[in-house]
Amino acid sequence: MEFPVTRLRRLRRTEAMRSLVREVHLHPGALIYPLFICPGEGVRREVKSMPGVYNLSIDEAIKEVEEAAQLGLGGLLLFGLPAVKDEEASGAYAEDGIVQQALRAFKPAAKKLLLIADVCLCEYTSHGHCGVVSKTGEDYEVENDASLSLLARTAVSLAAAGADIVGPSDMMDGRVGAIRDHLDDAGLEQVPILSYAAKFSSAFYGPFREAADSAPQFGDRRTYQMDGANLREAMREIDQDIAEGADMILMKPAMPYLDVIRAARERLDVPIGAYQVSGEYAMLQAAFAKGWLDRDRSILESLISIRRAGADFTITYFAKDAARLLG
Ligand code: PBG
């Protein structure tokens, strides 16, 4: 049927009408809020490039856990800033590591929330790389296979401390399989793996590296994170992680890579998460501060676009704001 019989504007005339025919929806239960946990007491230190995001000591972070639960968020993604860093990232798998302590402390307040522990070495290594480094300087090498046992050990330690889900974000080959093996051996066969399958080497992680104090001291992450030009390779990464036992996959960044999310959605039946990363947050916040974009509408529009691309859930620093807007 053509105009004038068909008039697409008929279904846009009122909010009730628009709401009736809306194709995708946002709900707080599908939003995950990241937290950066640091040592100390009473610490609430704002990240300069991420207004509204803080390094929090455990006692301060508990307040966020309670608020997140009250807002009906799906869960929290935990990152740690250890007191000391070393070559072996020992803080990542220490019994009393910062995230391990946080998990135990948060558990009572987090009954309705999923506690997701990011599994990576970069916050814990003195050099800031996501794996073990064999040679330093110009010809440094991030060793794949030597990193796997440390990553698996980290995942087991975090799951034993109470993580409901572990999320490896290091991009070493074979880490999902190694983590699954070690979790199963430790009797943690019920803990799911959310694998950052398609993680692109992105400038949009810049503010995170300030938040997590995890910028590499030399070189960059291009030998393990993916080239931003490669969609087909992203599909191979995903297939590989699923074959190794990933229960869910994560795509990241989100907004500059919506086509990758869509392609993954069309290909797969596993749940897909997307991470609206620090730089996406920083850039929107900067525009809000200048009065150049409408805050509330931009937050919701950015999140609905990620959802429409095919993500089942989204990790976002706007999770609390969005839940309030939806509430
Ligand atoms: C750790 C990790 C990073 C992010 C999540 N996990 C940083 C990186 O890879 O450099 C980035 C998240 C963000 O930018 O919000 N490897």
Coordinates of C-alpha atoms and ligand atoms in Angstrom, one line a residue:
M1 CA 0.0 0.0 0.0
E2 CA 1.2 3.4 -0.8
F3 CA 0.5 6.9 0.4
P4 CA -2.1 8.2 1.1
V5 CA -3.5 4.9 2.3
T6 CA -0.3 4.2 4.2
R7 CA 0.6 7.0 6.6
L8 CA 3.5 5.9 8.9
R9 CA 3.0 9.0 11.0
R10 CA -0.3 7.5 12.3
L11 CA 1.6 5.4 14.8
R12 CA 3.7 8.2 16.1
R13 CA 1.0 10.6 17.2
T14 CA 1.1 10.1 20.9
E15 CA 3.4 8.6 23.5
A16 CA 0.9 5.8 24.1
M17 CA 0.9 4.9 20.4
R18 CA 4.7 5.1 20.2
S19 CA 5.0 3.0 23.3
L20 CA 2.7 0.3 21.8
V21 CA 4.8 -0.2 18.7
R22 CA 8.2 0.3 20.2
E23 CA 10.4 -2.6 19.0
V24 CA 13.0 -2.8 21.8
H25 CA 13.0 -1.7 25.4
L26 CA 15.5 -0.9 28.1
H27 CA 15.1 -2.3 31.6
P28 CA 17.3 -1.8 34.6
G29 CA 17.8 -5.5 35.1
A30 CA 19.7 -5.7 31.9
L31 CA 22.2 -3.0 32.9
I32 CA 25.5 -3.7 34.7
Y33 CA 27.3 -1.0 36.6
P34 CA 31.2 -1.1 36.8
L35 CA 32.9 -0.3 40.1
F36 CA 36.6 0.4 40.8
I37 CA 37.6 -0.8 44.2
C38 CA 40.7 0.6 45.9
P39 CA 42.4 0.0 49.3
G40 CA 41.7 2.1 52.3
E41 CA 38.8 3.5 54.2
G42 CA 36.5 6.4 53.3
V43 CA 38.1 6.7 49.9
R44 CA 35.9 8.2 47.2
R45 CA 38.2 9.7 44.5
E46 CA 36.6 10.9 41.3
V47 CA 38.2 9.8 38.0
K48 CA 39.1 13.1 36.2
S49 CA 38.1 12.0 32.8
M50 CA 34.9 10.2 34.0
P51 CA 32.8 12.7 36.1
G52 CA 30.6 10.7 38.4
V53 CA 32.8 7.6 38.5
Y54 CA 35.0 7.0 41.5
N55 CA 37.8 4.9 42.9
L56 CA 36.0 3.6 46.0
S57 CA 37.2 1.8 49.1
I58 CA 35.1 -1.2 50.1
D59 CA 33.2 0.7 52.8
E60 CA 32.2 3.4 50.3
A61 CA 31.5 0.9 47.5
I62 CA 29.0 -0.8 49.7
K63 CA 26.8 2.3 49.4
E64 CA 26.9 1.9 45.6
V65 CA 26.0 -1.8 46.0
E66 CA 22.9 -0.9 48.0
E67 CA 21.9 1.8 45.6
A68 CA 22.3 -0.5 42.6
A69 CA 20.1 -3.1 44.3
Q70 CA 17.5 -0.5 45.1
L71 CA 17.5 0.7 41.5
G72 CA 16.9 -2.9 40.3
L73 CA 20.2 -3.1 38.2
G74 CA 21.2 -6.5 36.9
G75 CA 24.6 -6.5 38.6
L76 CA 28.0 -5.0 39.1
L77 CA 31.3 -5.5 37.3
L78 CA 34.2 -5.3 39.7
F79 CA 37.7 -4.0 38.9
G80 CA 40.5 -3.7 41.5
L81 CA 43.3 -1.3 42.2
P82 CA 45.8 -3.3 44.3
A83 CA 48.1 -1.7 46.9
V84 CA 51.1 -3.2 45.1
K85 CA 51.7 -4.4 41.6
D86 CA 54.4 -6.9 40.5
E87 CA 55.5 -8.8 37.4
E88 CA 53.4 -11.9 38.2
A89 CA 50.2 -9.9 39.0
S90 CA 50.0 -11.7 42.3
G91 CA 47.3 -9.3 43.6
A92 CA 44.9 -10.7 41.0
Y93 CA 44.7 -14.1 42.6
A94 CA 45.7 -13.4 46.2
E95 CA 43.3 -14.8 48.8
D96 CA 43.0 -11.3 50.3
G97 CA 43.1 -9.5 46.9
I98 CA 41.2 -6.3 46.7
V99 CA 38.3 -7.7 44.6
Q100 CA 38.3 -10.9 46.6
Q101 CA 37.7 -8.8 49.7
A102 CA 35.1 -6.7 48.0
L103 CA 33.2 -9.8 46.8
R104 CA 33.0 -11.1 50.4
A105 CA 32.0 -7.7 51.8
F106 CA 29.3 -7.1 49.1
K107 CA 27.7 -10.5 49.2
P108 CA 25.1 -9.7 51.9
A109 CA 24.0 -6.4 50.3
A110 CA 24.0 -7.9 46.8
K111 CA 21.5 -10.7 47.1
K112 CA 19.5 -9.5 44.0
L113 CA 22.6 -8.4 42.1
L114 CA 25.0 -10.4 40.0
L115 CA 28.6 -9.8 41.0
I116 CA 30.7 -10.1 37.9
A117 CA 34.5 -10.2 38.4
D118 CA 36.6 -8.9 35.5
V119 CA 39.5 -11.4 35.0
C120 CA 42.6 -9.7 33.7
L121 CA 46.2 -9.0 34.8
C122 CA 46.7 -5.5 33.7
E123 CA 45.6 -3.8 36.9
Y124 CA 47.9 -6.0 38.8
T125 CA 51.1 -6.1 36.7
S126 CA 53.8 -3.6 37.3
H127 CA 54.1 -3.1 33.5
G128 CA 50.4 -2.8 32.9
H129 CA 50.0 -5.5 30.3
C130 CA 47.2 -8.0 30.4
G131 CA 49.5 -11.0 30.5
V132 CA 53.0 -12.1 31.5
V133 CA 55.8 -10.1 29.8
S134 CA 59.0 -11.9 29.0
K135 CA 61.2 -9.2 27.4
T136 CA 60.8 -5.6 28.2
G137 CA 61.5 -2.5 26.2
E138 CA 61.3 -2.2 22.5
D139 CA 61.0 -5.9 21.7
Y140 CA 58.8 -6.8 24.6
E141 CA 56.7 -10.0 24.3
V142 CA 53.3 -10.6 26.1
E143 CA 53.5 -14.4 26.5
N144 CA 50.3 -16.1 25.7
D145 CA 50.6 -19.6 27.2
A146 CA 52.4 -18.5 30.4
S147 CA 49.6 -16.1 31.1
L148 CA 46.9 -18.8 30.9
S149 CA 47.6 -20.4 34.3
L150 CA 47.6 -17.0 36.0
L151 CA 44.4 -16.0 34.4
A152 CA 42.8 -19.3 35.4
R153 CA 44.1 -19.0 38.9
T154 CA 42.6 -15.5 39.1
A155 CA 39.2 -16.7 37.9
V156 CA 39.1 -19.6 40.4
S157 CA 40.1 -17.2 43.2
L158 CA 37.4 -14.7 42.3
A159 CA 34.7 -17.3 41.9
A160 CA 35.7 -18.9 45.2
A161 CA 35.4 -15.5 46.9
G162 CA 31.8 -15.2 45.6
A163 CA 31.8 -13.9 42.0
D164 CA 28.6 -15.1 40.3
I165 CA 30.2 -14.7 36.9
V166 CA 33.8 -14.4 35.7
G167 CA 34.6 -12.1 32.8
P168 CA 38.0 -12.7 31.1
S169 CA 39.0 -9.5 29.3
D170 CA 42.7 -10.2 28.6
M171 CA 42.4 -11.5 25.0
M172 CA 45.0 -14.3 25.3
D173 CA 44.2 -17.3 23.1
G174 CA 42.9 -20.3 24.9
R175 CA 42.0 -18.5 28.2
V176 CA 38.3 -19.5 28.2
G177 CA 39.2 -23.2 28.0
A178 CA 41.9 -22.8 30.7
I179 CA 39.5 -21.0 33.0
R180 CA 36.7 -23.5 32.4
D181 CA 39.1 -26.4 33.2
H182 CA 40.3 -24.8 36.4
L183 CA 36.9 -23.8 37.6
D184 CA 35.6 -27.3 37.1
D185 CA 38.5 -28.8 38.9
A186 CA 37.9 -26.5 41.8
G187 CA 34.2 -27.6 42.0
L188 CA 33.0 -24.3 40.6
E189 CA 31.4 -25.9 37.5
Q190 CA 28.2 -23.7 38.1
V191 CA 30.0 -20.4 37.6
P192 CA 29.4 -19.0 34.1
I193 CA 32.1 -17.4 31.9
L194 CA 31.2 -14.1 30.2
S195 CA 34.0 -13.8 27.7
Y196 CA 35.1 -10.5 26.2
A197 CA 35.2 -12.3 22.9
A198 CA 35.5 -9.4 20.5
K199 CA 37.5 -6.8 22.3
F200 CA 39.0 -4.3 20.0
S201 CA 42.2 -2.4 20.7
S202 CA 40.5 0.9 21.2
A203 CA 41.3 4.5 22.0
F204 CA 38.0 4.6 23.8
Y205 CA 39.5 2.7 26.8
G206 CA 41.7 5.7 27.6
P207 CA 39.7 7.0 30.6
F208 CA 39.4 3.5 32.1
R209 CA 43.2 3.3 32.3
E210 CA 43.2 6.3 34.5
A211 CA 40.3 4.8 36.6
A212 CA 42.0 1.4 36.9
D213 CA 45.6 2.8 36.9
S214 CA 46.3 0.2 34.2
A215 CA 48.0 2.0 31.3
P216 CA 50.8 -0.2 29.8
Q217 CA 54.3 1.2 30.8
F218 CA 55.7 0.4 27.3
G219 CA 54.1 -0.6 24.0
D220 CA 50.4 -1.0 23.6
R221 CA 47.8 -3.8 23.5
R222 CA 47.7 -4.3 19.7
T223 CA 49.4 -7.7 19.8
Y224 CA 46.4 -9.2 21.8
Q225 CA 43.4 -6.9 21.4
M226 CA 41.7 -6.9 18.0
D227 CA 42.3 -4.5 15.1
G228 CA 39.2 -2.2 14.8
A229 CA 38.9 -2.9 11.1
N230 CA 38.1 -6.6 11.4
L231 CA 34.6 -7.9 11.5
R232 CA 35.3 -11.4 10.2
E233 CA 38.1 -11.9 12.7
A234 CA 35.7 -10.9 15.5
M235 CA 33.4 -13.8 14.4
R236 CA 36.4 -16.2 14.6
E237 CA 37.2 -14.9 18.1
I238 CA 33.6 -15.5 19.2
D239 CA 33.4 -19.0 17.7
Q240 CA 36.6 -19.9 19.4
D241 CA 35.5 -18.7 22.8
I242 CA 32.2 -20.5 22.5
A243 CA 34.0 -23.7 21.5
E244 CA 36.1 -23.4 24.6
G245 CA 33.1 -23.1 26.8
A246 CA 32.0 -19.4 27.1
D247 CA 28.4 -19.2 28.3
M248 CA 28.0 -15.6 27.2
I249 CA 30.0 -13.2 25.1
L250 CA 30.8 -9.6 25.4
M251 CA 31.4 -7.1 22.7
K252 CA 33.4 -4.0 23.3
P253 CA 33.4 -1.0 22.7
A254 CA 29.7 -0.7 21.9
M255 CA 28.7 2.4 20.0
P256 CA 31.6 2.5 17.4
Y257 CA 31.1 -1.3 16.8
L258 CA 27.3 -1.7 16.6
D259 CA 27.7 -3.6 13.3
V260 CA 29.8 -6.2 15.1
I261 CA 27.1 -6.6 17.7
R262 CA 24.5 -7.0 15.0
A263 CA 26.6 -9.6 13.1
A264 CA 27.2 -11.6 16.3
R265 CA 23.4 -11.5 17.0
E266 CA 22.6 -12.9 13.6
R267 CA 25.1 -15.6 13.9
L268 CA 24.6 -16.8 17.5
D269 CA 22.1 -18.0 20.0
V270 CA 24.2 -17.4 23.1
P271 CA 23.5 -14.3 25.2
I272 CA 25.4 -11.2 24.1
G273 CA 26.5 -8.4 26.3
A274 CA 27.9 -5.1 25.1
Y275 CA 30.2 -2.7 27.0
Q276 CA 29.6 1.0 26.6
V277 CA 33.2 1.8 27.6
S278 CA 34.9 4.6 29.4
G279 CA 35.6 6.8 26.4
E280 CA 32.0 6.5 25.2
Y281 CA 30.9 7.7 28.7
A282 CA 33.6 10.5 28.8
M283 CA 32.7 11.8 25.4
L284 CA 29.0 12.1 26.3
Q285 CA 29.8 13.6 29.7
A286 CA 32.0 16.2 28.0
A287 CA 29.2 17.2 25.7
F288 CA 26.7 17.4 28.6
A289 CA 29.1 19.6 30.6
K290 CA 29.2 22.0 27.6
G291 CA 25.5 22.0 27.3
W292 CA 25.8 20.6 23.8
L293 CA 23.7 17.5 24.2
D294 CA 20.6 16.8 26.2
R295 CA 21.7 14.5 29.0
D296 CA 18.7 12.3 29.6
R297 CA 17.7 11.8 26.0
S298 CA 21.3 11.1 24.9
I299 CA 21.9 8.5 27.7
L300 CA 18.7 6.6 26.7
E301 CA 19.2 6.9 23.0
S302 CA 22.8 5.6 23.2
L303 CA 21.6 2.6 25.3
I304 CA 18.6 1.8 23.0
S305 CA 20.9 1.8 20.0
I306 CA 23.1 -0.8 21.6
R307 CA 20.0 -2.9 22.5
R308 CA 18.6 -2.5 19.0
A309 CA 21.9 -3.7 17.5
G310 CA 21.3 -6.9 19.4
A311 CA 22.8 -6.8 22.8
D312 CA 20.8 -8.6 25.5
F313 CA 22.5 -6.6 28.3
T314 CA 24.8 -3.7 28.6
I315 CA 27.6 -2.7 30.9
T316 CA 27.5 1.0 31.3
Y317 CA 28.7 3.8 33.6
F318 CA 25.3 5.3 33.0
A319 CA 23.5 2.3 34.6
K320 CA 22.3 4.2 37.6
D321 CA 21.2 7.3 35.6
A322 CA 19.4 5.1 33.1
A323 CA 17.6 3.1 35.8
R324 CA 16.4 6.4 37.4
L325 CA 15.2 7.7 34.0
L326 CA 13.4 4.4 33.3
G327 CA 11.9 4.2 36.9
Ligands
PBG1 C1 41.1 -4.8 31.3 C2 40.0 -4.0 30.8 C3 39.9 -2.8 30.1 C4 38.6 -2.4 30.0 C5 37.9 -3.4 30.6 N1 38.7 -4.4 31.1 C6 41.0 -1.9 29.7 C7 41.9 -2.3 28.6 O1 41.8 -3.3 27.9 O2 42.8 -1.5 28.3 C8 38.1 -1.1 29.4 C9 36.8 -0.7 29.9 C10 36.5 0.7 29.7 O3 37.1 1.4 28.9 O4 35.5 1.2 30.2 N2 41.9 -5.4 30.3

